[in-house]
Short mmCIF file of C-alpha atoms and ligand atoms in Angstrom, two decimals:
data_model
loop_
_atom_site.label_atom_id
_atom_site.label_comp_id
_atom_site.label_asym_id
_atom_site.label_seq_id
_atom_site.Cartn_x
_atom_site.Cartn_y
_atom_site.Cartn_z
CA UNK A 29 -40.83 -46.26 -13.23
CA UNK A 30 -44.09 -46.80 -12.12
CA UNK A 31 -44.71 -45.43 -8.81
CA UNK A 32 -46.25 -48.07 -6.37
CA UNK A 33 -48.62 -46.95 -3.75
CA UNK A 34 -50.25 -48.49 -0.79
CA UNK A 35 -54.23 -48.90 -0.23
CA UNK A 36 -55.46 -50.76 3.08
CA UNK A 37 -53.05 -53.49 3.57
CA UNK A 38 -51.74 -53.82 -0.62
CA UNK A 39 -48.58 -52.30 -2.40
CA UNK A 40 -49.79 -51.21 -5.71
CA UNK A 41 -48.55 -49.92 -8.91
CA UNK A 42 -50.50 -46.53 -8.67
CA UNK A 43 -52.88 -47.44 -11.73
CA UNK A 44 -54.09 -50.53 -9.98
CA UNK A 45 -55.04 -48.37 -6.97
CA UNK A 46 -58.64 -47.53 -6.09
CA UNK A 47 -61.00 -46.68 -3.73
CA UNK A 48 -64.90 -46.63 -3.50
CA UNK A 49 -66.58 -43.94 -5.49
CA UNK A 50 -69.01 -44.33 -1.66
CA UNK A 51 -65.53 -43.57 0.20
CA UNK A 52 -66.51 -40.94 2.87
CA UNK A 53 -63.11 -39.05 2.21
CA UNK A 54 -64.02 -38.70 -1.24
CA UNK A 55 -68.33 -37.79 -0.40
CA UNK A 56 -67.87 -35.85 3.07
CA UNK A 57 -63.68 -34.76 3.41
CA UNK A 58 -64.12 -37.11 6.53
CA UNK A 59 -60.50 -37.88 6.50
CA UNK A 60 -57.45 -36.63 7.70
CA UNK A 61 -53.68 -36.59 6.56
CA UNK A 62 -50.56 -36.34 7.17
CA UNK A 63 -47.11 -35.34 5.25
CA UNK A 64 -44.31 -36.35 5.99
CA UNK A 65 -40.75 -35.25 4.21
CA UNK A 66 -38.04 -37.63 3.64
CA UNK A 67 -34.14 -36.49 3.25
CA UNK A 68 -31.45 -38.89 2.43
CA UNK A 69 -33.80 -41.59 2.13
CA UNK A 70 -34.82 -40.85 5.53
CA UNK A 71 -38.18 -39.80 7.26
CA UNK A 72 -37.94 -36.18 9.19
CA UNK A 73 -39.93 -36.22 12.47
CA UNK A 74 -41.95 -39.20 11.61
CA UNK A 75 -42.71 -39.87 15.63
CA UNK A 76 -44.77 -36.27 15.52
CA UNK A 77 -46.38 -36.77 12.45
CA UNK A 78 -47.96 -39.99 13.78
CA UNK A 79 -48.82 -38.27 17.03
CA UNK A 80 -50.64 -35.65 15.46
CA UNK A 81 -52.71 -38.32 13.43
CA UNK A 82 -53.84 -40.04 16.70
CA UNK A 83 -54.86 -36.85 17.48
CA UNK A 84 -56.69 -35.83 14.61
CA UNK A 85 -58.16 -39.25 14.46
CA UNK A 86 -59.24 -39.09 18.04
CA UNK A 87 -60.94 -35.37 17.52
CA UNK A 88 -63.13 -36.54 14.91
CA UNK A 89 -64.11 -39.61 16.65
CA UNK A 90 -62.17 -41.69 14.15
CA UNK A 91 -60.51 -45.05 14.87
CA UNK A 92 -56.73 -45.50 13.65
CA UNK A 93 -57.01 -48.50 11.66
CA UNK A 94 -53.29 -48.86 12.33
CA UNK A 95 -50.62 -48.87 14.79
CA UNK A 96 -47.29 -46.55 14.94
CA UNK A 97 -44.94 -49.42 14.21
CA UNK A 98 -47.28 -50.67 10.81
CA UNK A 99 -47.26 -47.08 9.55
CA UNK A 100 -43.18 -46.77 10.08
CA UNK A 101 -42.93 -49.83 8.02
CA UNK A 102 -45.57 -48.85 5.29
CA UNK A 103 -43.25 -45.44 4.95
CA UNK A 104 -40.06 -47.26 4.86
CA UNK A 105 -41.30 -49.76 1.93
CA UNK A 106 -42.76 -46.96 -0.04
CA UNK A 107 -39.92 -44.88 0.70
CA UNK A 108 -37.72 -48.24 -1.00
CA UNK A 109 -39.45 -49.51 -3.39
CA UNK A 110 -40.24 -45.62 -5.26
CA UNK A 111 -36.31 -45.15 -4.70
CA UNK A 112 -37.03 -41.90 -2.38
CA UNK A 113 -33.79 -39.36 -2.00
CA UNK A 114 -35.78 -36.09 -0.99
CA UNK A 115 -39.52 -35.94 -1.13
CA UNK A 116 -42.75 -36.69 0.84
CA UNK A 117 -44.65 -39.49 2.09
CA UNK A 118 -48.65 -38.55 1.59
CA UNK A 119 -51.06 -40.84 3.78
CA UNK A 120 -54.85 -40.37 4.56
CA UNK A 121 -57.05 -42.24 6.48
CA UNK A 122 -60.76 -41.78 5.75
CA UNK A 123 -64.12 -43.20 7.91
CA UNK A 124 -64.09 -45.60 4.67
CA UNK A 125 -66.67 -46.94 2.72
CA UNK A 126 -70.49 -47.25 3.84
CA UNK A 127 -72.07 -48.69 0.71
CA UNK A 128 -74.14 -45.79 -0.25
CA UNK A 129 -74.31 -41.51 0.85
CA UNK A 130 -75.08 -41.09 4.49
CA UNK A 131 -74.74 -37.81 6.83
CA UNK A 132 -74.85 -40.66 9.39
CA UNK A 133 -71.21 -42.08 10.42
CA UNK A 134 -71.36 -45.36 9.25
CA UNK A 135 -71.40 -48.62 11.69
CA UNK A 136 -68.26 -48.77 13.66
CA UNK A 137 -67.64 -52.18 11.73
CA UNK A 138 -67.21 -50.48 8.75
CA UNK A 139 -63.64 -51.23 7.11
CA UNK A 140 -61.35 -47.28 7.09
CA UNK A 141 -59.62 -46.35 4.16
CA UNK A 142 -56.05 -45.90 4.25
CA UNK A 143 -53.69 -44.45 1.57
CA UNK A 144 -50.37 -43.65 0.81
CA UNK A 145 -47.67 -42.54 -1.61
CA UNK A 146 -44.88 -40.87 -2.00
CA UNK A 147 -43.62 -37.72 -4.07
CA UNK A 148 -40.29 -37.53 -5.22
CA UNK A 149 -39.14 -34.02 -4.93
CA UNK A 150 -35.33 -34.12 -5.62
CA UNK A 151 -33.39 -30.93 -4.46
CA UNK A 152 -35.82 -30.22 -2.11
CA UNK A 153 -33.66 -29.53 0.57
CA UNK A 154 -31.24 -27.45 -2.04
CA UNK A 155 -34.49 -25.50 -3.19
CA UNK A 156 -33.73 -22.80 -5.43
CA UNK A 157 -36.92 -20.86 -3.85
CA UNK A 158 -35.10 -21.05 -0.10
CA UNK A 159 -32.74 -19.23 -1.84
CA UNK A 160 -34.54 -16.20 -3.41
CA UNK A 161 -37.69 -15.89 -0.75
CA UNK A 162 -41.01 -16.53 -1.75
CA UNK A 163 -44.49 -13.94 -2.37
CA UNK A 164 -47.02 -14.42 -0.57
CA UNK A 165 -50.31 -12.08 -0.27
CA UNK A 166 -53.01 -11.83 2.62
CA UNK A 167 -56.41 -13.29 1.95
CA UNK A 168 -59.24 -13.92 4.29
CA UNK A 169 -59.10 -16.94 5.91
CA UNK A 170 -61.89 -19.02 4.66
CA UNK A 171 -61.82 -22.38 6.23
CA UNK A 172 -63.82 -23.89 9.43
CA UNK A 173 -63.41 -23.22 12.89
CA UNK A 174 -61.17 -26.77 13.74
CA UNK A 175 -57.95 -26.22 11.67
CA UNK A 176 -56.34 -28.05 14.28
CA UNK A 177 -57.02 -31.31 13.15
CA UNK A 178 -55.78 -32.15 9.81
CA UNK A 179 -58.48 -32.85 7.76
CA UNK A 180 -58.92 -32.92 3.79
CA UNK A 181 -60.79 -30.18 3.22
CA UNK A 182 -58.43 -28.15 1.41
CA UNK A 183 -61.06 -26.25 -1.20
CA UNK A 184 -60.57 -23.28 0.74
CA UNK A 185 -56.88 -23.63 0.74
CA UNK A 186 -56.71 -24.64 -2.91
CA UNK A 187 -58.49 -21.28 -3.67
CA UNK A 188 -55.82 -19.72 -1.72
CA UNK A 189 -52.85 -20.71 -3.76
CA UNK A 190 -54.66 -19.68 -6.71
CA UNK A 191 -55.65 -16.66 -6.18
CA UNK A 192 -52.08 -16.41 -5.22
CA UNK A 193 -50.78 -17.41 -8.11
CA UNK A 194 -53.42 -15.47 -10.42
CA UNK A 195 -51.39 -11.91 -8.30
CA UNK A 196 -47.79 -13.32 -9.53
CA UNK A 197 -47.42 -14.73 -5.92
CA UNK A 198 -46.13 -18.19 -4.40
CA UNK A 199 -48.45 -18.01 -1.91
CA UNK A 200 -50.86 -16.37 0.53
CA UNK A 201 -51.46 -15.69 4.33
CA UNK A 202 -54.68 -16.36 5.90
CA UNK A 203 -56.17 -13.05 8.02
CA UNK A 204 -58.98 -13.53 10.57
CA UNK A 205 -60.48 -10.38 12.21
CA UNK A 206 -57.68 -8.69 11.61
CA UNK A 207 -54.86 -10.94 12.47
CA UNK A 208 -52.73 -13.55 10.36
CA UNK A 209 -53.90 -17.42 10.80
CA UNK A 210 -51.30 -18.99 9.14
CA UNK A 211 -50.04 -19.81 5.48
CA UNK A 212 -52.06 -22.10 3.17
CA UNK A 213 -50.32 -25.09 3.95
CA UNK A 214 -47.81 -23.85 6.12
CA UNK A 215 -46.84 -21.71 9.49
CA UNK A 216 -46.32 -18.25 9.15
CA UNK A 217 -43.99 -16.10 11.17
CA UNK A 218 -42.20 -12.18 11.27
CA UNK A 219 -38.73 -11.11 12.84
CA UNK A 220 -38.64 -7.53 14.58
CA UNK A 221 -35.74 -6.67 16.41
CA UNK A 222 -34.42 -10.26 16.54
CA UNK A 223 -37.65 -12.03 18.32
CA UNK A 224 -39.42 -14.24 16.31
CA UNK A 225 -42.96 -13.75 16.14
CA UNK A 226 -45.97 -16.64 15.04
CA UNK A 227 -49.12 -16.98 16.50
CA UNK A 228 -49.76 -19.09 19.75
CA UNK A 229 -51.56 -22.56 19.15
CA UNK A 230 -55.78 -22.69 19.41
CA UNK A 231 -57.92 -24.29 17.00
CA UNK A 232 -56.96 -21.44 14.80
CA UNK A 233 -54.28 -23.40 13.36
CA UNK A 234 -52.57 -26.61 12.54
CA UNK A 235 -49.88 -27.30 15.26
CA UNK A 236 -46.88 -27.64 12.52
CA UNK A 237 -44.69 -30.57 13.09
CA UNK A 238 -42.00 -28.55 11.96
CA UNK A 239 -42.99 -25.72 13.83
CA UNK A 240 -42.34 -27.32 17.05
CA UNK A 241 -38.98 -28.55 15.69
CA UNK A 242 -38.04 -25.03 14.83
CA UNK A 243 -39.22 -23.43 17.97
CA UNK A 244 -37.00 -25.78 20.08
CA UNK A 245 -34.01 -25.45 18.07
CA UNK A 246 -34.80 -21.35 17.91
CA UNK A 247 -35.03 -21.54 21.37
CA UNK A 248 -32.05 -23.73 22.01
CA UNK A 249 -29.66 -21.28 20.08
CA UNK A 250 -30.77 -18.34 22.40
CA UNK A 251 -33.10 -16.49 20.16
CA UNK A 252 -36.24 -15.20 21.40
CA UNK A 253 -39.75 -17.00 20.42
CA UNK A 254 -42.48 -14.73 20.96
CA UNK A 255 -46.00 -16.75 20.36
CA UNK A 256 -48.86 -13.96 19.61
CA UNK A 257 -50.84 -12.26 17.18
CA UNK A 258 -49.55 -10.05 14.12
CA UNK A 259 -50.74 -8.49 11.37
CA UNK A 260 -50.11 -8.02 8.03
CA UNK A 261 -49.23 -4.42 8.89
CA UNK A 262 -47.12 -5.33 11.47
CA UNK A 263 -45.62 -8.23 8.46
CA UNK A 264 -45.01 -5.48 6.06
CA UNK A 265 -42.69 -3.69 8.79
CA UNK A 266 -40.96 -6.78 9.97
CA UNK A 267 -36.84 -7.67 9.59
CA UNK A 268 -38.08 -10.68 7.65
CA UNK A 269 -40.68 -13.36 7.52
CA UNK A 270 -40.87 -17.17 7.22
CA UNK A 271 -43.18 -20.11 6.53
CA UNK A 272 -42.59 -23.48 8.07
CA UNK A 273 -44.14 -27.10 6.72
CA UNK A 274 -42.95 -30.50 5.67
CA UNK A 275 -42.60 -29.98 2.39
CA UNK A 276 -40.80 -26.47 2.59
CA UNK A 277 -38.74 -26.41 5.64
CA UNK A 278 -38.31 -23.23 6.31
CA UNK A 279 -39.10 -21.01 3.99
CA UNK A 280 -37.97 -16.78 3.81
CA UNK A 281 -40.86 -14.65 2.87
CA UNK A 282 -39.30 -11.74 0.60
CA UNK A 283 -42.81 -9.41 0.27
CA UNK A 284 -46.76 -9.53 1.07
CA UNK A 285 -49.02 -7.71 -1.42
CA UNK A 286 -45.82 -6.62 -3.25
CA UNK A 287 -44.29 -4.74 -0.59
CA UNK A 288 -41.19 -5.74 0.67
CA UNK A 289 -40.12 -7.27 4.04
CA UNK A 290 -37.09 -5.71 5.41
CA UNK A 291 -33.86 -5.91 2.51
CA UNK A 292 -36.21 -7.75 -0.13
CA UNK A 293 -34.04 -10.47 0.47
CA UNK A 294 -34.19 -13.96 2.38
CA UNK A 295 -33.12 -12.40 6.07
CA UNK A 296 -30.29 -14.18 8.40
CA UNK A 297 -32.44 -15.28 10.79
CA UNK A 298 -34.78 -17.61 8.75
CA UNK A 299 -31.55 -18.77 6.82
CA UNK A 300 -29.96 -19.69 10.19
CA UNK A 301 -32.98 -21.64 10.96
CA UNK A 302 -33.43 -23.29 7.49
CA UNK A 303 -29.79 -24.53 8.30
CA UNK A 304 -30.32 -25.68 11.79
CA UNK A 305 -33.20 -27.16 11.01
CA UNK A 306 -32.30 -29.47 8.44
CA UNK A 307 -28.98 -30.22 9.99
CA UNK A 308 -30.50 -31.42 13.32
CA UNK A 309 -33.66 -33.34 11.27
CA UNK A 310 -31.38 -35.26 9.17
CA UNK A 311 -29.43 -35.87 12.47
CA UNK A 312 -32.77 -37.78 13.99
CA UNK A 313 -34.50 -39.12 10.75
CA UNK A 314 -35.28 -42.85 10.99
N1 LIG B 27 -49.25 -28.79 5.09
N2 LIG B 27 -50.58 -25.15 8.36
C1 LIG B 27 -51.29 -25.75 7.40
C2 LIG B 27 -52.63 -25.20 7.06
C3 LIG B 27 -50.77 -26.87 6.73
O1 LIG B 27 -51.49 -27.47 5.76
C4 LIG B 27 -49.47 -27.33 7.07
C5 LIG B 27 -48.86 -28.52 6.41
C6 LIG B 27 -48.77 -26.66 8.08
C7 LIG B 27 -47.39 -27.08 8.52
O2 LIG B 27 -47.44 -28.29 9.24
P1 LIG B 27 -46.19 -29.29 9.24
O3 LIG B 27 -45.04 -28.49 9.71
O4 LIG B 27 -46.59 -30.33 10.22
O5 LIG B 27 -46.04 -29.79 7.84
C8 LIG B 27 -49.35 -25.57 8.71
C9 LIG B 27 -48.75 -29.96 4.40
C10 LIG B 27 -47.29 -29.93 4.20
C11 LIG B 27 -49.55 -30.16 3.11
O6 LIG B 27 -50.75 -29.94 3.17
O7 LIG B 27 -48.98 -30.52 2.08
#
């Protein structure tokens, strides 16, 4: 089947699809995104993932060349006409296309691009790595100083997984002056003693979506949040450690640069949380 996409205001069959080799998302990253996982045919936390792209938008002195209700119904469509079980909605919005190469933001006229698609991902809340833990290893955190605002300038990212998959690892941890920033594309956390540990929100790091989620239902089953810095010491002598995104939920971390947190094994309290979290999601997906 072929999968059909949406560009500024058209549902396409993905080969139809284009957008201006001038684009300012393609020239400059001057763009931001947003994921958004879908369970049962259903979007997970849709309301914050459209909050946080008013907010990116706004940071970057971007207009939102749609509205929250639009967007629902652009995801729903997609979501139909692909045939979405368990996947992701991907959509970007970029400053659009000026006509030519320009540090300059183009004239506020100037028509945005926005993009979506989805990725079917079936089994992704079954995932066979939620089951055995992922790798991850500590890398220096290479990226600019507003990760806060979703943009698409992953290179530095991109490099990340790499060079995490060039070790025989899933994934790496970002480390700045000392302390962990977060995952590649995802939240990172430790468990000592039964508090869970991540660091506090700053323009350090993306405010996860599913973070919050997971916070609020980790605080509403009585176990204690702790929001500060670590590092990858400290991660080497946790109980266990976690990642949190759209895409992966909540994710155990079994070892960082091949030593092993606590048993080697995913731990009980990021398997609790996997569980509550998708139970209550798929309670209040839309
Ligand atoms: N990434 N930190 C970074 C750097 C991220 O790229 C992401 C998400 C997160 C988790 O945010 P959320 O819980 O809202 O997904 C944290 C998405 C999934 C991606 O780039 O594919």
């Amino acid at each position: 089947m072929t999968r059909t996409v949406y560009v500024n205001g058209e549902y396409l069959p993905e080969h139809e699809a284009t957008v201006s080799i001038f684009d300012r998302g393609f020239l400059m990253a001057d763009g931001v995104y947003e994921v958004t996982s879908v369970l049962d045919g259903k979007l997970i936390d849709f309301d914050g993932h459209y909050a946080r792209l008013e907010r990116s938008l706004g940071e970057l002195d971007m207009a939102n060349p749609t509205t929250h209700e639009d967007l629902l119904e652009v995801h729903r469509e997609l979501v139909r006409a692909n045939g979405i079980e368990e996947g992701m909605v991907y959509l970007q919005v970029t400053r659009g296309n000026p006509g030519d190469r320009d540090f300059a933001f183009p004239p506020e006229d100037t028509a945005q691009t926005l993009v979506l698609f989805t990725q079917s991902k079936p089994g992704l809340a079954n995932s066979p790595a939620a089951k055995t833990g992922i790798k991850v290893i500590s890398i220096e955190d290479q990226r600019w100083a507003r990760r806060d605002i979703k943009t698409v300038q992953l290179l530095a990212p991109s490099l990340g997984k790499m060079a995490a998959k060039r070790a025989g690892a899933d994934d790496a941890w970002m480390v700045e002056d000392g302390h962990v920033t977060e995952g590649t594309s995802n939240n990172a956390y430790i468990v000592k003693d039964g508090a869970i540990i991540t660091r506090g929100l700053s323009n350090d790091i993306l405010h996860g979506i599913t973070r919050a989620a997971v916070l609020r239902f980790a605080a509403e089953a009585q176990m204690q949040v702790v929001e500060r810095l670590f590092t990858i010491d400290e991660a080497k002598e946790a109980d266990e450690a976690f990642v949190t995104s759209a895409s992966t939920f909540v994710m155990p971390v079994v070892s960082i640069d091949g030593a092993a947190i606590g048993t080697g094994e995913p731990g009980p309290v990021a398997k609790r949380l996997r569980e509550i979290y998708l139970e209550e999601s798929m309670k209040a997906a839309i």
